[in-house]
Amino acid sequence: MTGSTPHRGAPPHLGEIDLLAYADGFLDGDPVRRKAVEAYLETRPDEAARLQAYAEQNEEIRREFAHVLEAPVPDRLLRLVEEPAPRRAGPRPVWRMAAALALMATGGIAGWVGGRMVDPPRSELAAFVDRAVTGYGMPADTLQSPFTIASAGGDLPGGDLPGGNLPLGWLSQQVSVNVQVPDLTELGFRPVDKRLMTSDGSRAVRIEFAGDGGERLVMFLGTRWRDGRPEVTVVEQDGLAVAYWQDGPLVYGLVSDAGRGQVDYLAAMVAAGQQDAIDTALEDGPAMHDLQMLGVGEHARERLGAGDAPPVLPDRPGAGAIEVMVPQHN
Amino acid sequence: MEDVKWLIAREIPHLRRYACALAGDVHVADDLVQDCLERALRKHRLWTRRGSVRSWLFKMLYHVHIDHVRRARRTLSLDEEAIEVPAPPNQEGRVYCLNMTEALKRLPEDQRATILMIALGGMSYDVAADALGVPVGTVRSRLSRGREALRALGVGADRRARLQRLK
């Protein structure tokens, strides 16, 4: 118990936390303890001066920043809570991401900027980009059968998918994260097709969006453990712009013929939104344990029956070459 | 939702004050508060009434701040950062006294955040510990170390005493 930690000759029943609590006024509701501290301080002027200084610091801090409390709240902050929330908030994240992208432009596909991934798995990422570009143009009948959307009721292919954060039941089963199809309707894209894709022994979810102006946008998701905030990299290949990033256990690829600028922008939007969804899932508690357990190979493969899935090594960033662990689909 | 929004709106001045003290700059502070509010509004369903809206928001603001700091200085080690020792009294014999804003900037992030959560958030040690994601014992040691550092930097009661001695 921290409260019993002796400090500077205090009697055994008083500790530093009692002295701090006295300075902070937290003993006002406990007169017995407060009196004990006061008795202790009577013979120790240095300690009394120290606690007096601490109390004065609190007051000085409040004085120093009182003007902020009294100042009118800027409109931009008030608007956030007083107006109906837009689907996504404010333009600032875009500019932040744009700045990050600008930084990464020099890094290109060679690695992740920021020094976190010392030995970038260049070939894996390059392969992911290749697969994304290949999958973009892949005709529907060469893909595996479409899977149903859990609880969204959309039958594929052909029918319109309902817009807006559809649960991705299939992927969710693999990683126990509440992954959702990003809602791009306000950005002029609606989901039209969602499939499981296999290529070179690895699997990914492929989601196709149609733009209002006839553009086609295809998003890929595979699993791959990685900590930290997503950093989006954009490359151009075969006339298509590819944005890719890793977020928690997932690696994302976004491919389109809509132009590099558009892909930059969309990737920033999706990354910001999905980060939030994953944060939420992790904060909800049990999902995190499931996630880690499922992320570590053996259990997952036993449970899922995906015997050929490569092992997942979440403690070795860069070496954790996981692709999606998927039960065979029939 | 509207009730939660109302509660959140009432906390904005407190969030701004905490952010301003944390970041040492009112413009940065408002950016932090904006990020915090955006997160809060996206996640308001996660506020489960286990604690106060204020402690929930302060916790979120602290995380936004830490993210901000980490982005700015990716290699920062929040617990190991050394305190800058103030310059010794100059040749004219004046005591080196910082104002509180400057003094707070010299503290390591974790100590500053803890001291401010108590002084400005009005939080008890257990609530502050939860918001900061550390044990109560860590709150205690951060308070002791941080406040001693502030004393050494010449803020608090000692400062007044020293100023009086100069007269």
XYZ file of C-alpha atoms in Angstrom:
497
model
C 0.000 0.000 0.000
C 1.559 3.210 -1.081
C 0.033 5.137 1.788
C 2.220 3.341 4.275
C 5.514 4.137 2.565
C 7.604 5.802 5.263
C 9.120 9.081 4.296
C 11.743 11.210 5.925
C 11.213 9.905 9.409
C 7.428 10.054 9.308
C 5.741 7.753 11.776
C 4.946 4.394 10.211
C 1.336 5.212 9.657
C 2.086 8.322 7.653
C 3.668 8.241 4.231
C 4.590 10.626 1.463
C 1.128 10.206 -0.002
C -0.381 11.542 3.234
C 1.828 14.589 3.059
C 0.974 15.205 -0.569
C -2.718 14.712 0.125
C -2.433 17.244 2.935
C -0.873 19.779 0.582
C -3.573 19.080 -2.005
C -6.367 19.496 0.531
C -7.460 15.885 0.156
C -7.370 15.235 3.898
C -10.056 17.774 4.665
C -12.601 15.016 4.834
C -10.415 12.935 7.135
C -9.754 15.109 10.213
C -7.994 12.338 12.143
C -5.362 11.853 9.494
C -5.105 15.572 8.861
C -4.372 16.199 12.528
C -1.755 13.459 12.501
C -0.011 15.170 9.588
C -0.221 18.540 11.299
C 1.282 17.080 14.468
C 4.066 15.552 12.413
C 4.775 18.875 10.706
C 4.880 20.864 13.901
C 8.371 19.686 14.690
C 9.571 19.627 11.098
C 9.614 23.137 9.651
C 11.420 22.018 6.489
C 8.707 19.537 5.687
C 6.038 22.090 6.507
C 7.714 24.552 4.153
C 7.911 21.924 1.443
C 4.193 21.147 1.650
C 3.383 24.829 1.843
C 5.350 25.296 -1.375
C 3.404 22.482 -3.035
C 0.079 24.011 -2.043
C 1.279 27.359 -3.320
C 2.301 25.755 -6.610
C -1.251 24.509 -7.110
C -2.607 27.978 -6.478
C -0.041 29.541 -8.748
C -0.905 27.102 -11.523
C -4.578 27.993 -11.191
C -3.791 31.709 -11.176
C -1.505 31.412 -14.174
C -4.130 29.708 -16.314
C -7.275 31.322 -14.915
C -7.547 33.518 -17.991
C -8.062 30.437 -20.185
C -10.982 29.299 -18.072
C -12.554 32.718 -18.320
C -11.937 33.295 -22.010
C -14.738 32.631 -24.499
C -14.497 29.237 -26.158
C -13.487 29.530 -29.831
C -16.322 28.932 -32.277
C -14.592 26.047 -33.970
C -14.687 24.098 -30.704
C -18.252 25.052 -29.864
C -19.433 24.056 -33.307
C -18.086 20.563 -32.778
C -20.460 19.865 -29.933
C -23.348 22.126 -30.789
C -23.930 21.224 -34.391
C -24.999 17.814 -35.628
C -21.849 15.781 -36.116
C -20.725 15.243 -39.676
C -19.772 11.703 -40.582
C -16.185 12.679 -40.233
C -14.835 15.620 -38.370
C -13.041 18.684 -39.648
C -10.398 19.083 -42.283
C -7.426 18.979 -39.949
C -6.710 15.242 -40.067
C -6.407 15.528 -43.823
C -3.704 18.111 -43.568
C -1.921 16.160 -40.926
C -2.013 13.086 -43.094
C -0.986 15.129 -46.100
C 2.053 16.291 -44.171
C 2.846 12.725 -43.227
C 2.447 11.644 -46.826
C 4.748 14.397 -47.970
C 7.349 13.115 -45.557
C 6.893 9.603 -46.740
C 7.093 10.489 -50.384
C 10.843 10.398 -49.996
C 10.634 7.013 -48.346
C 8.490 5.551 -51.044
C 8.038 1.848 -50.956
C 11.473 1.294 -49.477
C 10.268 1.542 -45.949
C 8.303 3.235 -43.262
C 9.507 6.631 -42.255
C 10.076 7.301 -38.606
C 12.625 4.679 -37.824
C 10.221 2.246 -36.265
C 10.739 -0.393 -38.868
C 14.502 -0.599 -39.165
C 14.533 -3.355 -41.708
C 11.488 -2.823 -43.837
C 10.019 -5.952 -45.352
C 10.395 -4.468 -48.739
C 9.515 -7.552 -50.665
C 6.368 -8.202 -48.657
C 5.082 -4.687 -49.131
C 6.061 -4.688 -52.768
C 4.221 -7.973 -53.156
C 1.210 -6.501 -51.471
C 1.216 -3.584 -53.866
C 1.609 -5.938 -56.806
C -1.294 -8.013 -55.617
C -3.381 -4.921 -55.115
C -2.675 -3.734 -58.647
C -3.396 -7.181 -60.056
C -6.549 -7.560 -58.013
C -7.797 -4.187 -59.125
C -8.301 -5.275 -62.655
C -9.270 -8.818 -61.887
C -12.575 -9.755 -63.465
C -15.163 -10.920 -61.021
C -15.363 -14.491 -62.278
C -11.711 -15.180 -61.517
C -12.193 -14.332 -57.863
C -13.428 -16.672 -55.241
C -17.098 -16.667 -54.531
C -18.356 -13.568 -52.809
C -19.041 -13.889 -49.149
C -22.081 -12.539 -47.496
C -22.034 -9.459 -45.404
C -22.871 -10.317 -41.869
C -26.040 -8.658 -40.672
C -26.093 -6.195 -43.546
C -28.135 -8.458 -45.767
C -26.495 -7.483 -49.027
C -26.493 -10.256 -51.604
C -23.671 -10.168 -54.062
C -22.826 -9.661 -56.757
C -24.808 -7.177 -58.701
C -26.988 -5.621 -56.057
C -26.032 -2.355 -54.489
C -24.462 -2.625 -51.089
C -26.013 -0.350 -48.564
C -23.731 2.597 -47.880
C -22.077 3.208 -44.587
C -19.874 1.242 -42.242
C -20.928 -2.299 -43.024
C -19.598 -4.908 -40.682
C -17.021 -7.094 -42.346
C -18.039 -10.345 -40.758
C -15.554 -12.507 -42.530
C -12.494 -10.541 -41.607
C -13.808 -9.887 -38.147
C -13.914 -13.617 -37.508
C -10.246 -13.904 -38.225
C -8.957 -11.141 -36.034
C -11.782 -10.416 -33.627
C -11.694 -6.772 -34.484
C -14.791 -4.971 -35.493
C -13.561 -4.074 -38.949
C -15.980 -2.174 -41.062
C -16.206 -1.260 -44.678
C -15.464 2.449 -44.614
C -18.345 4.678 -45.471
C -17.272 6.680 -48.501
C -20.725 7.728 -49.622
C -20.102 11.334 -48.684
C -16.927 11.209 -50.691
C -18.859 9.999 -53.706
C -18.042 6.294 -53.569
C -20.373 3.437 -52.771
C -19.465 -0.201 -52.223
C -20.552 -2.506 -55.027
C -18.667 -5.735 -54.473
C -16.855 -7.533 -51.692
C -14.903 -10.740 -52.120
C -12.222 -12.978 -50.809
C -9.168 -12.984 -53.011
C -6.338 -15.484 -53.080
C -3.068 -14.910 -54.784
C 0.307 -16.556 -54.242
C -1.002 -18.421 -51.247
C -2.076 -15.314 -49.388
C -5.552 -14.009 -49.043
C -7.171 -10.665 -48.791
C -10.590 -9.128 -48.770
C -11.332 -7.106 -51.858
C -13.995 -4.417 -51.701
C -14.947 -2.532 -54.769
C -16.481 0.934 -54.739
C -18.028 2.829 -57.615
C -17.532 6.573 -57.789
C -20.205 9.029 -58.778
C -18.081 10.019 -61.730
C -17.607 6.435 -62.890
C -14.297 5.913 -61.113
C -13.528 2.548 -59.684
C -11.888 2.225 -56.291
C -10.824 -1.102 -54.848
C -9.758 -1.638 -51.281
C -7.835 -4.637 -49.997
C -7.505 -5.827 -46.459
C -5.266 -8.510 -45.123
C -4.152 -9.198 -41.589
C -0.773 -8.338 -40.311
C 0.146 -7.306 -36.825
C 1.681 -3.911 -36.388
C 1.589 -1.410 -33.563
C 1.504 2.314 -33.823
C -0.405 4.806 -35.839
C -0.944 4.164 -39.500
C 1.387 5.787 -41.955
C 0.091 5.848 -45.470
C 2.431 5.351 -48.395
C 1.311 6.100 -51.934
C 3.011 4.722 -55.022
C 2.087 4.627 -58.666
C 2.305 1.463 -60.645
C 0.868 0.468 -64.019
C -0.972 3.747 -64.246
C -2.762 3.165 -60.957
C -2.193 4.897 -57.667
C -1.751 2.570 -54.708
C -1.967 3.749 -51.134
C -1.076 1.258 -48.451
C -0.686 1.330 -44.707
C -0.676 -0.898 -41.702
C -2.920 -0.470 -38.741
C -2.909 -2.802 -35.759
C -3.295 -6.288 -37.153
C -4.337 -5.176 -40.625
C -2.639 -4.061 -43.744
C -4.673 -1.971 -46.146
C -4.264 -1.274 -49.827
C -6.287 1.227 -51.775
C -5.997 1.216 -55.555
C -7.698 3.434 -58.057
C -7.501 5.048 -61.449
C -8.950 8.194 -59.885
C -5.531 9.821 -59.677
C -2.834 10.039 -57.081
C -4.241 13.086 -55.332
C -7.632 11.474 -54.953
C -6.107 8.258 -53.629
C -3.989 10.260 -51.170
C -7.068 11.954 -49.894
C -9.220 8.844 -49.704
C -6.493 6.852 -47.986
C -6.136 9.551 -45.338
C -9.872 9.493 -44.752
C -10.060 5.728 -44.543
C -6.975 5.427 -42.340
C -8.276 8.005 -39.879
C -11.688 6.362 -39.724
C -10.452 2.787 -39.443
C -7.942 3.712 -36.766
C -10.813 4.923 -34.722
C -12.799 1.737 -35.268
C -9.855 -0.377 -34.200
C -9.172 1.816 -31.173
C -12.771 1.391 -30.196
C -12.641 -2.361 -30.578
C -9.467 -2.550 -28.528
C -10.799 -0.295 -25.804
C -13.855 -2.473 -25.513
C -11.734 -5.017 -23.745
C -12.033 -8.708 -24.517
C -11.505 -8.140 -28.204
C -7.878 -7.333 -27.560
C -7.180 -10.683 -25.969
C -8.963 -12.470 -28.743
C -7.031 -10.443 -31.181
C -3.693 -11.357 -29.752
C -4.557 -14.975 -29.361
C -5.881 -15.249 -32.835
C -2.957 -13.292 -34.092
C -0.439 -15.793 -32.861
C -0.565 -18.577 -35.315
C -1.109 -21.849 -33.553
C -4.350 -21.149 -31.755
C -5.712 -19.358 -34.700
C -4.847 -22.071 -37.120
C -6.266 -24.775 -34.913
C -9.394 -22.836 -34.428
C -9.769 -21.777 -37.978
C -8.437 -24.901 -39.611
C -6.214 -22.871 -41.866
C -3.268 -25.213 -41.712
C -1.247 -23.513 -44.374
C -1.333 -20.042 -42.897
C 2.134 -18.753 -42.018
C 2.831 -18.160 -38.347
C 2.245 -14.737 -36.973
C 4.902 -13.101 -34.862
C 3.469 -9.948 -33.391
C 6.561 -9.352 -31.289
C 8.759 -9.126 -34.339
C 7.577 -6.154 -36.296
C 8.739 -6.431 -39.820
C 9.128 -10.155 -39.579
C 5.499 -10.819 -38.788
C 4.684 -11.865 -42.267
C 1.091 -12.646 -41.742
C -1.363 -12.648 -44.433
C -4.974 -13.238 -43.762
C -5.635 -16.464 -41.930
C -8.719 -17.822 -43.492
C -10.634 -21.031 -43.352
C -11.106 -22.479 -46.798
C -14.154 -21.064 -48.379
C -16.710 -23.286 -49.991
C -26.506 11.845 -26.999
C -27.671 15.410 -26.490
C -27.223 15.140 -22.742
C -23.723 13.765 -23.131
C -22.949 16.553 -25.582
C -24.160 19.067 -23.052
C -21.869 17.552 -20.435
C -18.960 17.584 -22.867
C -19.575 21.209 -23.816
C -19.447 22.244 -20.147
C -15.954 20.801 -19.908
C -14.444 22.662 -22.841
C -13.074 25.580 -20.762
C -11.472 23.098 -18.367
C -10.031 21.098 -21.231
C -8.601 24.255 -22.772
C -7.010 25.272 -19.513
C -5.464 21.845 -18.980
C -4.279 21.690 -22.591
C -2.818 25.174 -22.403
C -0.838 24.296 -19.302
C 0.189 20.969 -20.801
C 1.306 22.320 -24.161
C 2.407 25.758 -23.017
C 0.766 27.376 -26.026
C -2.861 28.356 -26.430
C -3.007 27.619 -30.167
C -1.546 24.169 -29.773
C -3.919 23.717 -26.860
C -6.962 24.425 -28.994
C -5.774 21.948 -31.598
C -5.446 19.345 -28.862
C -8.891 20.141 -27.520
C -10.340 19.909 -31.010
C -8.799 16.475 -31.527
C -10.018 15.443 -28.107
C -13.576 16.621 -28.770
C -13.672 14.936 -32.152
C -12.620 11.697 -30.533
C -15.050 12.150 -27.691
C -17.965 12.722 -30.037
C -17.067 9.691 -32.115
C -16.710 7.563 -29.024
C -19.301 8.972 -26.698
C -20.944 5.569 -26.429
C -17.811 4.369 -24.691
C -18.396 6.684 -21.818
C -20.076 4.170 -19.593
C -20.844 6.401 -16.632
C -18.215 4.582 -14.624
C -16.474 7.856 -14.008
C -17.096 11.509 -14.608
C -17.209 12.956 -18.094
C -14.369 15.218 -17.008
C -11.991 12.423 -16.117
C -12.918 10.596 -19.320
C -12.216 13.735 -21.373
C -9.015 14.568 -19.512
C -7.785 11.063 -20.134
C -8.534 11.426 -23.823
C -6.896 14.840 -23.956
C -3.792 13.461 -22.302
C -3.572 10.709 -24.907
C -4.074 13.203 -27.723
C -1.280 15.292 -26.243
C 1.051 12.322 -25.944
C 0.332 11.352 -29.554
C 1.074 14.915 -30.549
C 4.358 14.960 -28.660
C 5.375 11.597 -30.054
C 4.655 12.683 -33.566
C 6.742 15.762 -33.016
C 9.590 13.923 -31.341
C 9.382 10.295 -32.241
C 12.196 9.143 -30.051
C 11.021 10.888 -26.924
C 11.141 8.690 -23.876
C 8.533 10.163 -21.639
C 9.821 8.695 -18.426
C 13.490 9.269 -18.975
C 13.496 12.797 -20.210
C 15.867 14.819 -18.123
C 14.900 18.017 -16.410
C 16.755 21.013 -17.648
C 18.552 22.585 -14.766
C 17.977 26.301 -14.586
C 20.911 28.572 -15.067
C 22.666 29.630 -11.855
C 22.121 33.147 -10.487
C 23.811 35.619 -12.769
C 26.599 37.927 -11.859
C 24.262 40.548 -10.503
C 23.225 38.104 -7.827
C 19.622 37.870 -8.897
C 17.719 34.735 -8.059
C 16.637 32.866 -11.141
C 12.856 32.708 -11.076
C 10.717 31.333 -13.822
C 7.062 31.982 -14.224
C 4.895 28.920 -13.900
C 4.407 28.389 -17.644
C 8.140 28.353 -18.253
C 8.822 26.215 -15.209
C 6.245 23.635 -16.265
C 7.840 23.373 -19.677
C 11.021 22.183 -18.019
C 9.359 19.209 -16.403
C 9.207 15.807 -18.057
C 5.869 15.194 -19.758
C 4.661 12.647 -17.255
C 5.335 14.824 -14.214
C 3.798 17.898 -15.792
C 0.662 16.022 -16.831
C 0.251 14.573 -13.344
C 0.741 17.820 -11.459
C -1.680 19.603 -13.770
C -4.298 16.905 -13.543
C -4.400 17.410 -9.794
C -4.111 21.203 -9.805
C -6.405 21.947 -12.762
C -8.505 18.824 -13.151
C -9.214 18.752 -9.450
C -8.878 14.997 -9.548
C -8.222 12.687 -6.663
C -5.122 10.511 -6.915
C -7.034 7.402 -7.946
C -8.947 9.209 -10.686
C -5.744 10.821 -11.951
C -4.036 7.416 -11.894
C -6.814 5.973 -14.027
C -6.723 8.879 -16.454
C -2.946 8.642 -16.799
C -2.994 4.857 -16.979
C -0.547 4.344 -14.112
C -0.756 3.032 -10.527
C -1.475 5.461 -7.689
C 2.095 4.983 -6.461
C 3.353 6.362 -9.749
C 1.118 9.408 -9.371
C 2.605 9.909 -5.920
C 6.196 9.690 -7.103
C 5.567 11.922 -10.106
C 3.987 14.530 -7.861
C 6.891 14.435 -5.423
C 9.570 14.622 -8.084
C 7.780 17.167 -10.222
C 6.960 19.477 -7.364
C 10.486 19.328 -6.020
C 11.682 20.231 -9.506
C 9.297 23.186 -9.578
C 10.645 24.333 -6.234
C 14.163 24.087 -7.580
C 13.033 26.186 -10.525
C 11.901 28.882 -8.153
C 8.117 28.658 -8.273
C 5.798 28.288 -5.304
C 6.149 29.618 -1.791
C 9.930 29.483 -1.807
C 9.960 31.932 -4.642
C 8.092 34.507 -2.637
C 10.432 33.965 0.280
C 13.453 34.408 -1.936
C 12.025 37.519 -3.497
C 11.404 38.919 -0.047
C 14.971 38.198 0.962
C 16.142 40.217 -2.000
C 14.421 43.364 -0.776
